[in-house]
Amino acid sequence: MDKYVYTLRLKVRDYECDLQGIVNNANYQHYTEHTRHEFLLAHGISFADLHARGIDCVVARIAMQFKVPLRSGDEFDSCLWLKKDGVKYVFMQDIFRASDHKLCLRAQVDTVCLINGRLSDCDELNTAFAPFFR
Amino acid sequence: MDKYVYTLRLKVRDYECDLQGIVNNANYQHYTEHTRHEFLLAHGISFADLHARGIDCVVARIAMQFKVPLRSGDEFDSCLWLKKDGVKYVFMQDIFRASDHKLCLRAQVDTVCLINGRLSDCDELNTAFAPFFR
Amino acid sequence: MDKYVYTLRLKVRDYECDLQGIVNNANYQHYTEHTRHEFLLAHGISFADLHARGIDCVVARIAMQFKVPLRSGDEFDSCLWLKKDGVKYVFMQDIFRASDHKLCLRAQVDTVCLINGRLSDCDELNTAFAPFFR
Amino acid sequence: MDKYVYTLRLKVRDYECDLQGIVNNANYQHYTEHTRHEFLLAHGISFADLHARGIDCVVARIAMQFKVPLRSGDEFDSCLWLKKDGVKYVFMQDIFRASDHKLCLRAQVDTVCLINGRLSDCDELNTAFAPFFR
């Protein structure tokens, strides 16, 4: 668990479960997005504020492996570490069920910055993330 | 059915159903919002474009009665009529299951306009809606 | 604030905000549902488990007043108290922005129990809720 | 476009857009799920009915490339073709903006069947899909 630089404890909300009684897959994307944005906030950067200043972080690619489904009442730890790859910020995000530490989701999320609509390297994010790049 | 001025045929999407196997209540709010916005578009008005010009239509109150739950595969008609009440645009919105015309939802949605953040009467909407007020 | 019997501290997630930059109205329904279900869990009752045993709590009516919009980064307290009215469990649910205690949402949610599909008075819920009815 | 065996025309709903004014990424997962389920239905197979009979189709992996963001008012074609790879049904799913046929999303969705909770090859799906495998 040493590689993670941020962990957010969350709990399944019943409306996130679908007719199979398990968390609908799309909600894992919500979980990983919320975790990234909370990681940003923890380091003084607001996704909404960036947008207001013409800096849009967008997802270019996502790869997700669904391992064990989360269910009503489950708590889980949403963990991330990150690396830089050219202009991309690559987030490695894993979700573990709290009760038994089983891996539920393994995800890689490649994000890029658009500054005033143009693909750009973002000094502000580079500086904020520098201590965390692996 | 004569009173309705707009009807949108929609179909339940499985991800809208929750662990009870029925459409989660919050999705009816999505259905009614989407119906209002499509009604606007049908009359040349875009909710997103209004926002970009500093005109925000916001919901002040909603009252909903849930009658018959929609399920996976159901098609339904989302119908509306409207009236003006002071500065409020009051939308009366009903949802009927297509297979048997059973009433699933009865809703009243009171909306108001904020122009540059201030509660205002909106000439543009007044003109567009004038033919429809009951 | 004395009347509330349960309070849940939550935080806006950016995906809950829409193109107006404020929390989309339907998410308040999600917040109030999640608060009721956490209130149930705090008293040993699981919504999912009830469903598995043929007991379905369903919403019959909702009335919501939207007062102040929540935005990206806002924390809020989702509070409830409840009363019994015939077979209905009536939840009075208010949401306050944490930073300044402003009232954001005032809601009344009328719920009923279906036991094996039939409207029923539910001994289990009556007993669990008895200490809380106002 | 010859390779696709199913196409569903859909339209962005405003509540699917986030504070950046574009469709939130998680909704593309909803779009692709709904397209698969409508493809199933078009061939007489209901996802909800499968679940009720103990057959659960679940997503094992998703890879998505986000190319061009969809916005308020956009119509789009959600297209798929599929192949069998061992016990996996692999759906290749692309989304094109209707106005100019620009590719918005390229996705590969690997699904498997659980019959009574055990990973299984599903005769029913094999038969239904046989005409479509590439």
Coordinates of C-alpha atoms in Angstrom, one line a residue:
Chain A
M1 CA 0.0 0.0 0.0
D2 CA 3.1 2.2 0.1
K3 CA 2.8 3.5 -3.4
Y4 CA -0.5 5.4 -2.8
V5 CA -0.2 9.1 -2.2
Y6 CA -3.9 9.7 -1.4
T7 CA -6.7 7.7 0.1
L8 CA -10.4 8.6 0.4
R9 CA -12.8 6.5 2.6
L10 CA -16.2 6.4 1.0
K11 CA -19.4 4.4 1.4
V12 CA -21.8 3.0 -1.2
R13 CA -25.1 4.9 -1.5
D14 CA -28.1 2.7 -2.2
Y15 CA -29.1 4.8 -5.3
E16 CA -25.7 3.8 -6.8
C17 CA -26.8 0.1 -6.9
D18 CA -28.7 -1.2 -9.9
L19 CA -31.2 -3.9 -10.4
Q20 CA -28.5 -6.6 -10.0
G21 CA -28.1 -5.3 -6.4
I22 CA -24.5 -4.2 -7.0
V23 CA -23.0 -0.8 -7.6
N24 CA -23.5 0.1 -11.3
N25 CA -20.2 0.2 -13.1
A26 CA -20.5 3.9 -14.1
N27 CA -20.4 4.9 -10.5
Y28 CA -16.8 3.6 -10.2
Q29 CA -16.0 6.4 -12.7
H30 CA -17.7 8.8 -10.3
Y31 CA -15.7 7.5 -7.4
T32 CA -12.4 7.8 -9.2
E33 CA -13.3 11.3 -10.4
H34 CA -14.3 12.5 -6.9
T35 CA -11.1 11.0 -5.5
R36 CA -8.9 12.9 -8.0
H37 CA -10.8 16.1 -7.2
E38 CA -10.5 15.7 -3.5
F39 CA -6.7 14.9 -4.0
L40 CA -6.5 18.2 -5.9
L41 CA -8.4 20.1 -3.1
A42 CA -6.1 18.6 -0.5
H43 CA -3.3 20.4 -2.3
G44 CA -5.1 23.7 -2.7
I45 CA -6.4 23.2 -6.2
S46 CA -10.1 23.4 -7.1
F47 CA -11.3 21.7 -10.3
A48 CA -14.2 24.3 -10.5
D49 CA -11.8 27.2 -9.9
L50 CA -9.4 25.9 -12.6
H51 CA -12.4 25.7 -15.0
A52 CA -13.4 29.3 -14.1
R53 CA -9.8 30.4 -15.0
G54 CA -9.8 28.6 -18.4
I55 CA -7.9 25.5 -17.3
D56 CA -9.8 22.3 -18.0
C57 CA -8.5 19.0 -16.8
V58 CA -10.0 16.4 -19.0
V59 CA -9.9 12.6 -19.2
A60 CA -8.3 11.3 -22.4
R61 CA -8.4 7.6 -21.6
I62 CA -9.7 5.3 -18.9
A63 CA -9.0 1.6 -18.4
M64 CA -10.8 -0.2 -15.7
Q65 CA -10.8 -3.7 -14.4
F66 CA -13.8 -4.7 -12.2
K67 CA -12.7 -7.3 -9.7
V68 CA -15.2 -7.6 -6.8
P69 CA -18.6 -5.8 -6.9
L70 CA -19.4 -3.3 -4.1
R71 CA -22.9 -3.6 -2.5
S72 CA -25.3 -1.7 -0.3
G73 CA -23.6 -0.7 2.9
D74 CA -20.0 -1.4 1.8
E75 CA -17.4 1.1 2.8
F76 CA -14.3 1.3 0.6
D77 CA -10.9 3.0 0.3
S78 CA -10.3 4.8 -3.0
C79 CA -6.6 5.1 -3.4
L80 CA -4.4 6.8 -6.0
W81 CA -0.8 7.4 -7.1
L82 CA 0.3 9.3 -10.2
K83 CA 3.0 9.8 -12.7
K84 CA 3.7 12.2 -15.6
D85 CA 4.0 10.9 -19.1
G86 CA 4.7 13.7 -21.6
V87 CA 1.8 16.1 -21.2
K88 CA -0.3 13.5 -19.5
Y89 CA -1.0 13.1 -15.8
V90 CA -1.6 9.4 -15.3
F91 CA -3.6 8.4 -12.3
M92 CA -3.4 4.9 -11.0
Q93 CA -6.5 4.3 -9.0
D94 CA -7.5 1.3 -6.9
I95 CA -10.6 0.7 -4.8
F96 CA -10.5 -1.7 -1.9
R97 CA -13.5 -2.9 0.1
A98 CA -12.9 -1.8 3.7
S99 CA -14.2 -4.9 5.4
D100 CA -11.6 -7.3 4.0
H101 CA -9.3 -5.1 1.8
K102 CA -10.3 -7.0 -1.3
L103 CA -9.4 -5.2 -4.5
C104 CA -12.7 -4.1 -6.2
L105 CA -11.5 -1.9 -9.0
R106 CA -8.1 -1.3 -10.7
A107 CA -8.1 1.8 -13.0
Q108 CA -5.7 3.8 -15.0
V109 CA -6.9 7.3 -15.9
D110 CA -4.9 9.4 -18.3
T111 CA -5.7 13.1 -18.1
V112 CA -4.6 16.2 -19.9
C113 CA -4.9 19.9 -19.5
L114 CA -6.6 22.2 -21.9
I115 CA -5.8 25.9 -21.4
N116 CA -8.3 28.1 -23.1
G117 CA -9.2 25.0 -25.2
R118 CA -5.6 24.1 -26.3
L119 CA -3.7 21.0 -25.1
S120 CA -1.0 22.5 -22.8
D121 CA 1.5 21.6 -20.1
C122 CA 0.2 23.2 -16.9
D123 CA 2.8 24.8 -14.7
E124 CA 0.4 25.0 -11.8
L125 CA -0.4 21.3 -11.8
N126 CA 3.2 20.4 -12.5
T127 CA 4.3 22.3 -9.4
A128 CA 1.5 21.0 -7.2
F129 CA 2.0 17.3 -8.3
A130 CA 5.8 17.4 -8.4
P131 CA 6.3 15.8 -4.9
F132 CA 4.0 12.9 -5.9
F133 CA 5.2 11.8 -9.3
R134 CA 6.5 8.2 -9.3
Chain B
M1 CA -55.2 14.5 -22.5
D2 CA -56.2 17.7 -24.2
K3 CA -54.5 20.0 -21.7
Y4 CA -51.0 18.9 -22.4
V5 CA -49.0 21.1 -24.8
Y6 CA -45.9 18.9 -25.1
T7 CA -45.3 15.1 -24.9
L8 CA -42.0 13.3 -25.1
R9 CA -41.8 9.5 -25.5
L10 CA -38.9 8.0 -23.5
K11 CA -37.8 4.6 -22.4
V12 CA -36.4 3.4 -19.1
R13 CA -32.7 2.8 -19.1
D14 CA -31.6 -0.1 -16.9
Y15 CA -29.0 2.0 -15.0
E16 CA -31.9 4.1 -13.8
C17 CA -33.3 1.2 -11.9
D18 CA -32.2 0.6 -8.3
L19 CA -31.8 -2.5 -6.1
Q20 CA -35.6 -2.7 -5.8
G21 CA -35.8 -3.3 -9.5
I22 CA -37.7 -0.1 -10.2
V23 CA -36.7 3.3 -11.5
N24 CA -35.1 5.2 -8.6
N25 CA -37.2 8.2 -7.7
A26 CA -34.5 10.8 -8.5
N27 CA -34.7 9.8 -12.1
Y28 CA -38.2 11.1 -12.4
Q29 CA -36.8 14.5 -11.7
H30 CA -34.3 13.9 -14.5
Y31 CA -37.2 12.9 -16.8
T32 CA -39.2 16.0 -16.0
E33 CA -36.2 18.3 -16.4
H34 CA -35.3 16.7 -19.8
T35 CA -38.9 17.1 -20.9
R36 CA -39.0 20.8 -20.0
H37 CA -35.7 21.4 -21.8
E38 CA -36.9 19.6 -24.9
F39 CA -40.1 21.6 -24.8
L40 CA -37.9 24.8 -24.7
L41 CA -35.8 23.5 -27.6
A42 CA -38.9 22.7 -29.6
H43 CA -39.7 26.4 -29.4
G44 CA -36.2 27.6 -30.2
I45 CA -34.9 28.1 -26.7
S46 CA -31.8 26.4 -25.4
F47 CA -31.3 26.0 -21.6
A48 CA -27.5 26.0 -22.1
D49 CA -27.6 29.1 -24.4
L50 CA -29.8 30.9 -21.9
H51 CA -27.2 30.1 -19.2
A52 CA -24.3 31.4 -21.4
R53 CA -26.3 34.7 -21.8
G54 CA -26.7 35.1 -18.0
I55 CA -30.3 33.8 -17.9
D56 CA -30.7 30.9 -15.5
C57 CA -34.0 29.1 -15.2
V58 CA -34.0 27.5 -11.8
V59 CA -36.5 25.3 -9.9
A60 CA -37.9 26.9 -6.8
R61 CA -40.3 24.1 -5.8
I62 CA -41.2 20.6 -6.8
A63 CA -44.1 18.4 -5.6
M64 CA -44.2 14.9 -6.9
Q65 CA -46.7 12.1 -6.4
F66 CA -45.3 8.6 -7.3
K67 CA -48.2 6.4 -8.5
V68 CA -47.0 3.4 -10.4
P69 CA -43.3 2.5 -10.6
L70 CA -41.6 2.2 -14.0
R71 CA -39.4 -0.8 -14.6
S72 CA -36.8 -2.1 -17.0
G73 CA -38.0 -1.9 -20.6
D74 CA -41.0 0.4 -20.0
E75 CA -41.7 3.1 -22.4
F76 CA -43.5 6.2 -21.2
D77 CA -45.0 9.5 -22.2
S78 CA -43.7 12.5 -20.3
C79 CA -46.4 15.3 -20.8
L80 CA -46.6 18.9 -19.7
W81 CA -48.7 21.9 -19.6
L82 CA -47.9 25.2 -18.0
K83 CA -49.2 28.4 -16.5
K84 CA -47.8 31.7 -15.3
D85 CA -48.2 32.7 -11.6
G86 CA -46.5 36.0 -10.9
V87 CA -42.9 35.6 -11.9
K88 CA -43.2 31.8 -11.7
Y89 CA -43.5 29.5 -14.6
V90 CA -45.5 26.6 -13.2
F91 CA -45.1 23.3 -15.1
M92 CA -47.7 20.6 -14.6
Q93 CA -45.9 17.4 -15.6
D94 CA -47.4 13.9 -15.8
I95 CA -45.8 10.6 -16.8
F96 CA -47.8 7.8 -18.3
R97 CA -46.7 4.2 -18.9
A98 CA -47.0 3.7 -22.6
S99 CA -48.3 0.1 -22.5
D100 CA -51.5 0.9 -20.5
H101 CA -51.5 4.7 -20.1
K102 CA -51.4 4.3 -16.3
L103 CA -50.3 7.5 -14.5
C104 CA -46.9 6.9 -13.0
L105 CA -45.9 10.4 -11.8
R106 CA -47.8 13.6 -11.2
A107 CA -45.6 16.6 -10.6
Q108 CA -45.8 20.3 -10.3
V109 CA -42.6 22.2 -10.9
D110 CA -42.3 25.9 -10.0
T111 CA -39.5 27.6 -11.9
V112 CA -38.2 31.1 -11.9
C113 CA -35.7 33.1 -13.9
L114 CA -32.5 34.6 -12.6
I115 CA -31.0 37.3 -14.9
N116 CA -27.4 37.9 -13.9
G117 CA -28.3 36.4 -10.6
R118 CA -31.4 38.5 -9.8
L119 CA -34.9 37.1 -9.8
S120 CA -36.5 38.7 -12.9
D121 CA -39.4 38.4 -15.2
C122 CA -38.0 37.2 -18.5
D123 CA -39.4 38.8 -21.7
E124 CA -37.9 36.1 -23.9
L125 CA -39.6 33.2 -22.0
N126 CA -42.9 35.2 -21.6
T127 CA -43.1 35.6 -25.4
A128 CA -42.1 32.1 -26.2
F129 CA -44.6 30.6 -23.7
A130 CA -47.5 33.0 -24.2
P131 CA -49.3 30.7 -26.6
F132 CA -49.2 27.9 -24.1
F133 CA -50.3 29.5 -20.8
R134 CA -53.5 28.0 -19.4
Chain C
M1 CA -32.0 22.6 15.5
D2 CA -33.4 20.6 18.4
K3 CA -36.1 18.9 16.4
Y4 CA -33.7 16.9 14.2
V5 CA -33.1 13.3 15.2
Y6 CA -30.4 12.5 12.7
T7 CA -27.7 14.6 10.8
L8 CA -25.3 13.5 8.1
R9 CA -22.4 15.6 7.0
L10 CA -21.8 15.3 3.3
K11 CA -19.8 17.2 0.6
V12 CA -20.7 18.1 -2.9
R13 CA -19.1 15.9 -5.6
D14 CA -18.2 17.8 -8.7
Y15 CA -20.1 15.3 -11.0
E16 CA -23.2 16.4 -9.1
C17 CA -23.0 19.9 -10.5
D18 CA -24.5 20.7 -13.9
L19 CA -23.7 23.2 -16.6
Q20 CA -25.1 26.0 -14.4
G21 CA -22.2 25.2 -12.0
I22 CA -24.6 24.3 -9.2
V23 CA -25.8 21.0 -7.8
N24 CA -28.4 19.5 -10.2
N25 CA -31.8 19.4 -8.4
A26 CA -32.2 15.7 -8.8
N27 CA -29.1 15.2 -6.6
Y28 CA -31.0 16.6 -3.6
Q29 CA -33.3 13.7 -3.9
H30 CA -30.2 11.4 -3.8
Y31 CA -29.0 13.3 -0.7
T32 CA -32.3 12.9 1.1
E33 CA -32.6 9.2 0.2
H34 CA -29.0 8.5 1.4
T35 CA -29.7 10.3 4.6
R36 CA -32.9 8.3 5.3
H37 CA -31.0 5.0 4.6
E38 CA -28.1 6.0 6.8
F39 CA -30.6 6.9 9.5
L40 CA -32.1 3.4 9.1
L41 CA -28.7 1.8 9.3
A42 CA -27.8 3.8 12.4
H43 CA -30.7 2.0 14.0
G44 CA -29.9 -1.5 12.7
I45 CA -32.1 -1.5 9.6
S46 CA -30.8 -2.0 6.1
F47 CA -32.9 -0.9 3.1
A48 CA -31.3 -3.6 1.0
D49 CA -32.0 -6.3 3.6
L50 CA -35.6 -5.2 4.0
H51 CA -36.0 -5.5 0.2
A52 CA -34.5 -9.0 0.3
R53 CA -37.1 -10.0 2.9
G54 CA -40.0 -8.6 0.8
I55 CA -40.4 -5.3 2.7
D56 CA -40.1 -2.3 0.3
C57 CA -40.0 1.2 1.6
V58 CA -41.2 3.4 -1.2
V59 CA -41.7 7.2 -1.6
A60 CA -45.3 8.2 -2.2
R61 CA -44.8 11.9 -2.3
I62 CA -42.1 14.5 -2.2
A63 CA -42.3 18.2 -1.8
M64 CA -39.1 20.2 -2.0
Q65 CA -38.2 23.9 -1.8
F66 CA -34.9 24.9 -3.2
K67 CA -33.5 27.8 -1.3
V68 CA -29.8 28.3 -1.8
P69 CA -27.9 26.3 -4.4
L70 CA -24.9 24.1 -3.3
R71 CA -21.7 24.4 -5.3
S72 CA -18.5 22.6 -5.9
G73 CA -16.6 22.1 -2.7
D74 CA -19.5 22.9 -0.4
E75 CA -20.0 20.7 2.7
F76 CA -23.5 20.5 4.1
D77 CA -25.5 18.9 6.9
S78 CA -28.5 16.8 5.9
C79 CA -30.9 16.7 8.8
L80 CA -34.2 14.9 9.4
W81 CA -37.0 14.4 11.8
L82 CA -40.0 12.2 11.3
K83 CA -43.6 11.6 12.3
K84 CA -46.2 8.9 11.7
D85 CA -49.4 9.8 9.8
G86 CA -51.6 6.8 9.3
V87 CA -49.5 4.2 7.5
K88 CA -47.2 6.9 6.3
Y89 CA -43.8 7.7 7.7
V90 CA -43.3 11.4 7.0
F91 CA -39.7 12.5 6.9
M92 CA -39.0 16.3 7.3
Q93 CA -35.6 16.8 5.7
D94 CA -33.5 20.0 5.6
I95 CA -30.1 20.6 4.2
F96 CA -27.9 23.4 5.5
R97 CA -24.7 24.6 4.0
A98 CA -21.9 24.0 6.5
S99 CA -20.0 27.2 6.0
D100 CA -22.8 29.5 7.1
H101 CA -25.7 27.3 8.1
K102 CA -27.9 28.7 5.3
L103 CA -30.9 26.6 4.5
C104 CA -30.4 25.1 1.1
L105 CA -33.3 22.6 0.8
R106 CA -36.5 22.0 2.8
A107 CA -38.2 18.7 1.9
Q108 CA -41.1 16.6 3.1
V109 CA -40.9 13.0 2.0
D110 CA -43.9 10.7 2.6
T111 CA -43.0 7.1 2.5
V112 CA -45.0 3.9 2.9
C113 CA -44.2 0.2 3.3
L114 CA -45.1 -2.5 0.8
I115 CA -44.9 -6.0 2.3
N116 CA -44.9 -8.5 -0.5
G117 CA -46.3 -5.8 -2.7
R118 CA -49.2 -4.8 -0.5
L119 CA -49.4 -1.5 1.4
S120 CA -48.9 -2.5 5.0
D121 CA -48.2 -1.1 8.4
C122 CA -44.7 -2.4 9.3
D123 CA -44.2 -3.5 12.9
E124 CA -40.4 -3.6 12.5
L125 CA -40.2 0.1 11.4
N126 CA -42.9 1.2 13.9
T127 CA -40.7 -0.3 16.7
A128 CA -37.5 1.1 15.4
F129 CA -38.9 4.6 14.8
A130 CA -41.1 4.8 17.9
P131 CA -38.5 6.8 20.0
F132 CA -38.3 9.4 17.2
F133 CA -41.8 10.2 16.2
R134 CA -42.8 13.8 16.9
Chain D
M1 CA -19.3 1.9 -40.8
D2 CA -19.9 -1.6 -42.2
K3 CA -18.6 -3.4 -39.2
Y4 CA -21.3 -2.2 -36.7
V5 CA -24.2 -4.6 -36.1
Y6 CA -26.3 -2.2 -34.0
T7 CA -26.8 1.6 -33.8
L8 CA -28.8 3.6 -31.4
R9 CA -29.5 7.3 -31.9
L10 CA -29.5 9.2 -28.6
K11 CA -29.5 12.8 -27.5
V12 CA -27.6 14.5 -24.7
R13 CA -29.7 15.4 -21.7
D14 CA -28.7 18.6 -20.0
Y15 CA -28.4 16.9 -16.5
E16 CA -25.6 14.7 -18.1
C17 CA -23.4 17.8 -18.5
D18 CA -21.2 18.9 -15.7
L19 CA -19.7 22.2 -14.6
Q20 CA -17.3 22.2 -17.6
G21 CA -20.5 22.3 -19.8
I22 CA -19.7 19.0 -21.4
V23 CA -21.1 15.5 -20.9
N24 CA -19.5 14.1 -17.7
N25 CA -17.3 11.1 -18.6
A26 CA -19.3 8.6 -16.5
N27 CA -22.3 9.2 -18.7
Y28 CA -20.5 7.6 -21.7
Q29 CA -20.5 4.4 -19.7
H30 CA -24.2 4.8 -19.2
Y31 CA -24.6 5.4 -23.0
T32 CA -22.6 2.2 -23.8
E33 CA -24.5 0.1 -21.3
H34 CA -27.9 1.3 -22.5
T35 CA -26.8 0.6 -26.1
R36 CA -25.8 -3.0 -25.2
H37 CA -29.0 -3.6 -23.4
E38 CA -31.1 -2.2 -26.3
F39 CA -29.1 -4.5 -28.6
L40 CA -30.0 -7.4 -26.4
L41 CA -33.7 -6.4 -26.4
A42 CA -33.7 -6.0 -30.2
H43 CA -32.8 -9.7 -30.2
G44 CA -35.4 -10.8 -27.6
I45 CA -33.1 -10.8 -24.6
S46 CA -33.9 -8.7 -21.5
F47 CA -31.0 -7.9 -19.1
A48 CA -33.5 -7.6 -16.2
D49 CA -35.2 -10.9 -17.1
L50 CA -31.7 -12.6 -17.4
H51 CA -31.0 -11.4 -13.8
A52 CA -34.3 -12.7 -12.6
R53 CA -33.4 -16.1 -13.9
G54 CA -29.9 -16.1 -12.2
I55 CA -27.9 -15.1 -15.3
D56 CA -25.9 -11.9 -14.7
C57 CA -24.0 -10.3 -17.5
V58 CA -21.2 -8.3 -15.9
V59 CA -18.5 -6.0 -17.2
A60 CA -15.0 -7.3 -16.5
R61 CA -13.0 -4.6 -18.2
I62 CA -13.6 -1.3 -20.0
A63 CA -11.2 0.8 -22.0
M64 CA -12.4 4.1 -23.2
Q65 CA -10.8 6.8 -25.3
F66 CA -12.5 10.2 -25.1
K67 CA -12.0 12.0 -28.4
V68 CA -14.5 14.9 -28.8
P69 CA -16.8 16.0 -26.0
L70 CA -20.6 15.9 -26.5
R71 CA -22.5 19.0 -25.4
S72 CA -26.0 20.2 -24.6
G73 CA -28.3 19.5 -27.5
D74 CA -26.0 17.1 -29.4
E75 CA -27.5 14.0 -31.0
F76 CA -25.2 11.1 -31.4
D77 CA -25.1 7.5 -32.8
S78 CA -24.0 4.9 -30.4
C79 CA -22.7 1.9 -32.5
L80 CA -21.4 -1.5 -31.6
W81 CA -20.0 -4.7 -33.0
L82 CA -18.9 -7.7 -31.0
K83 CA -16.7 -10.8 -30.9
K84 CA -16.3 -13.8 -28.7
D85 CA -13.0 -14.4 -26.9
G86 CA -13.0 -17.4 -24.7
V87 CA -15.9 -16.9 -22.3
K88 CA -15.8 -13.2 -22.9
Y89 CA -18.2 -11.2 -25.1
V90 CA -16.2 -8.3 -26.3
F91 CA -18.2 -5.3 -27.4
M92 CA -16.5 -2.7 -29.5
Q93 CA -18.5 0.5 -29.0
D94 CA -18.1 3.8 -30.8
I95 CA -20.1 7.0 -30.4
F96 CA -20.3 9.5 -33.3
R97 CA -21.7 13.1 -33.1
A98 CA -24.7 13.1 -35.4
S99 CA -24.1 16.6 -36.8
D100 CA -20.7 15.9 -38.4
H101 CA -20.0 12.2 -37.7
K102 CA -17.0 13.0 -35.5
L103 CA -15.8 10.2 -33.3
C104 CA -16.5 11.1 -29.7
L105 CA -15.8 7.9 -27.9
R106 CA -14.0 4.7 -28.7
A107 CA -14.6 1.9 -26.2
Q108 CA -14.0 -1.8 -25.7
V109 CA -16.1 -3.5 -23.1
D110 CA -15.3 -7.0 -22.0
T111 CA -18.3 -8.8 -20.4
V112 CA -18.8 -12.2 -18.9
C113 CA -21.7 -14.2 -17.7
L114 CA -22.3 -15.4 -14.2
I115 CA -24.8 -18.1 -13.9
N116 CA -26.0 -18.5 -10.3
G117 CA -22.8 -16.5 -9.4
R118 CA -20.3 -18.7 -11.3
L119 CA -18.4 -17.7 -14.4
S120 CA -20.0 -19.7 -17.2
D121 CA -20.4 -19.9 -20.9
C122 CA -24.0 -18.9 -21.7
D123 CA -25.7 -21.0 -24.4
E124 CA -28.6 -18.5 -24.6
L125 CA -26.3 -15.6 -25.4
N126 CA -24.0 -17.7 -27.6
T127 CA -27.0 -18.6 -29.7
A128 CA -28.5 -15.1 -29.8
F129 CA -25.1 -13.5 -30.7
A130 CA -23.8 -16.1 -33.1
P131 CA -24.9 -14.3 -36.2
F132 CA -23.0 -11.2 -35.1
F133 CA -19.6 -12.4 -34.0
R134 CA -16.8 -11.0 -36.1

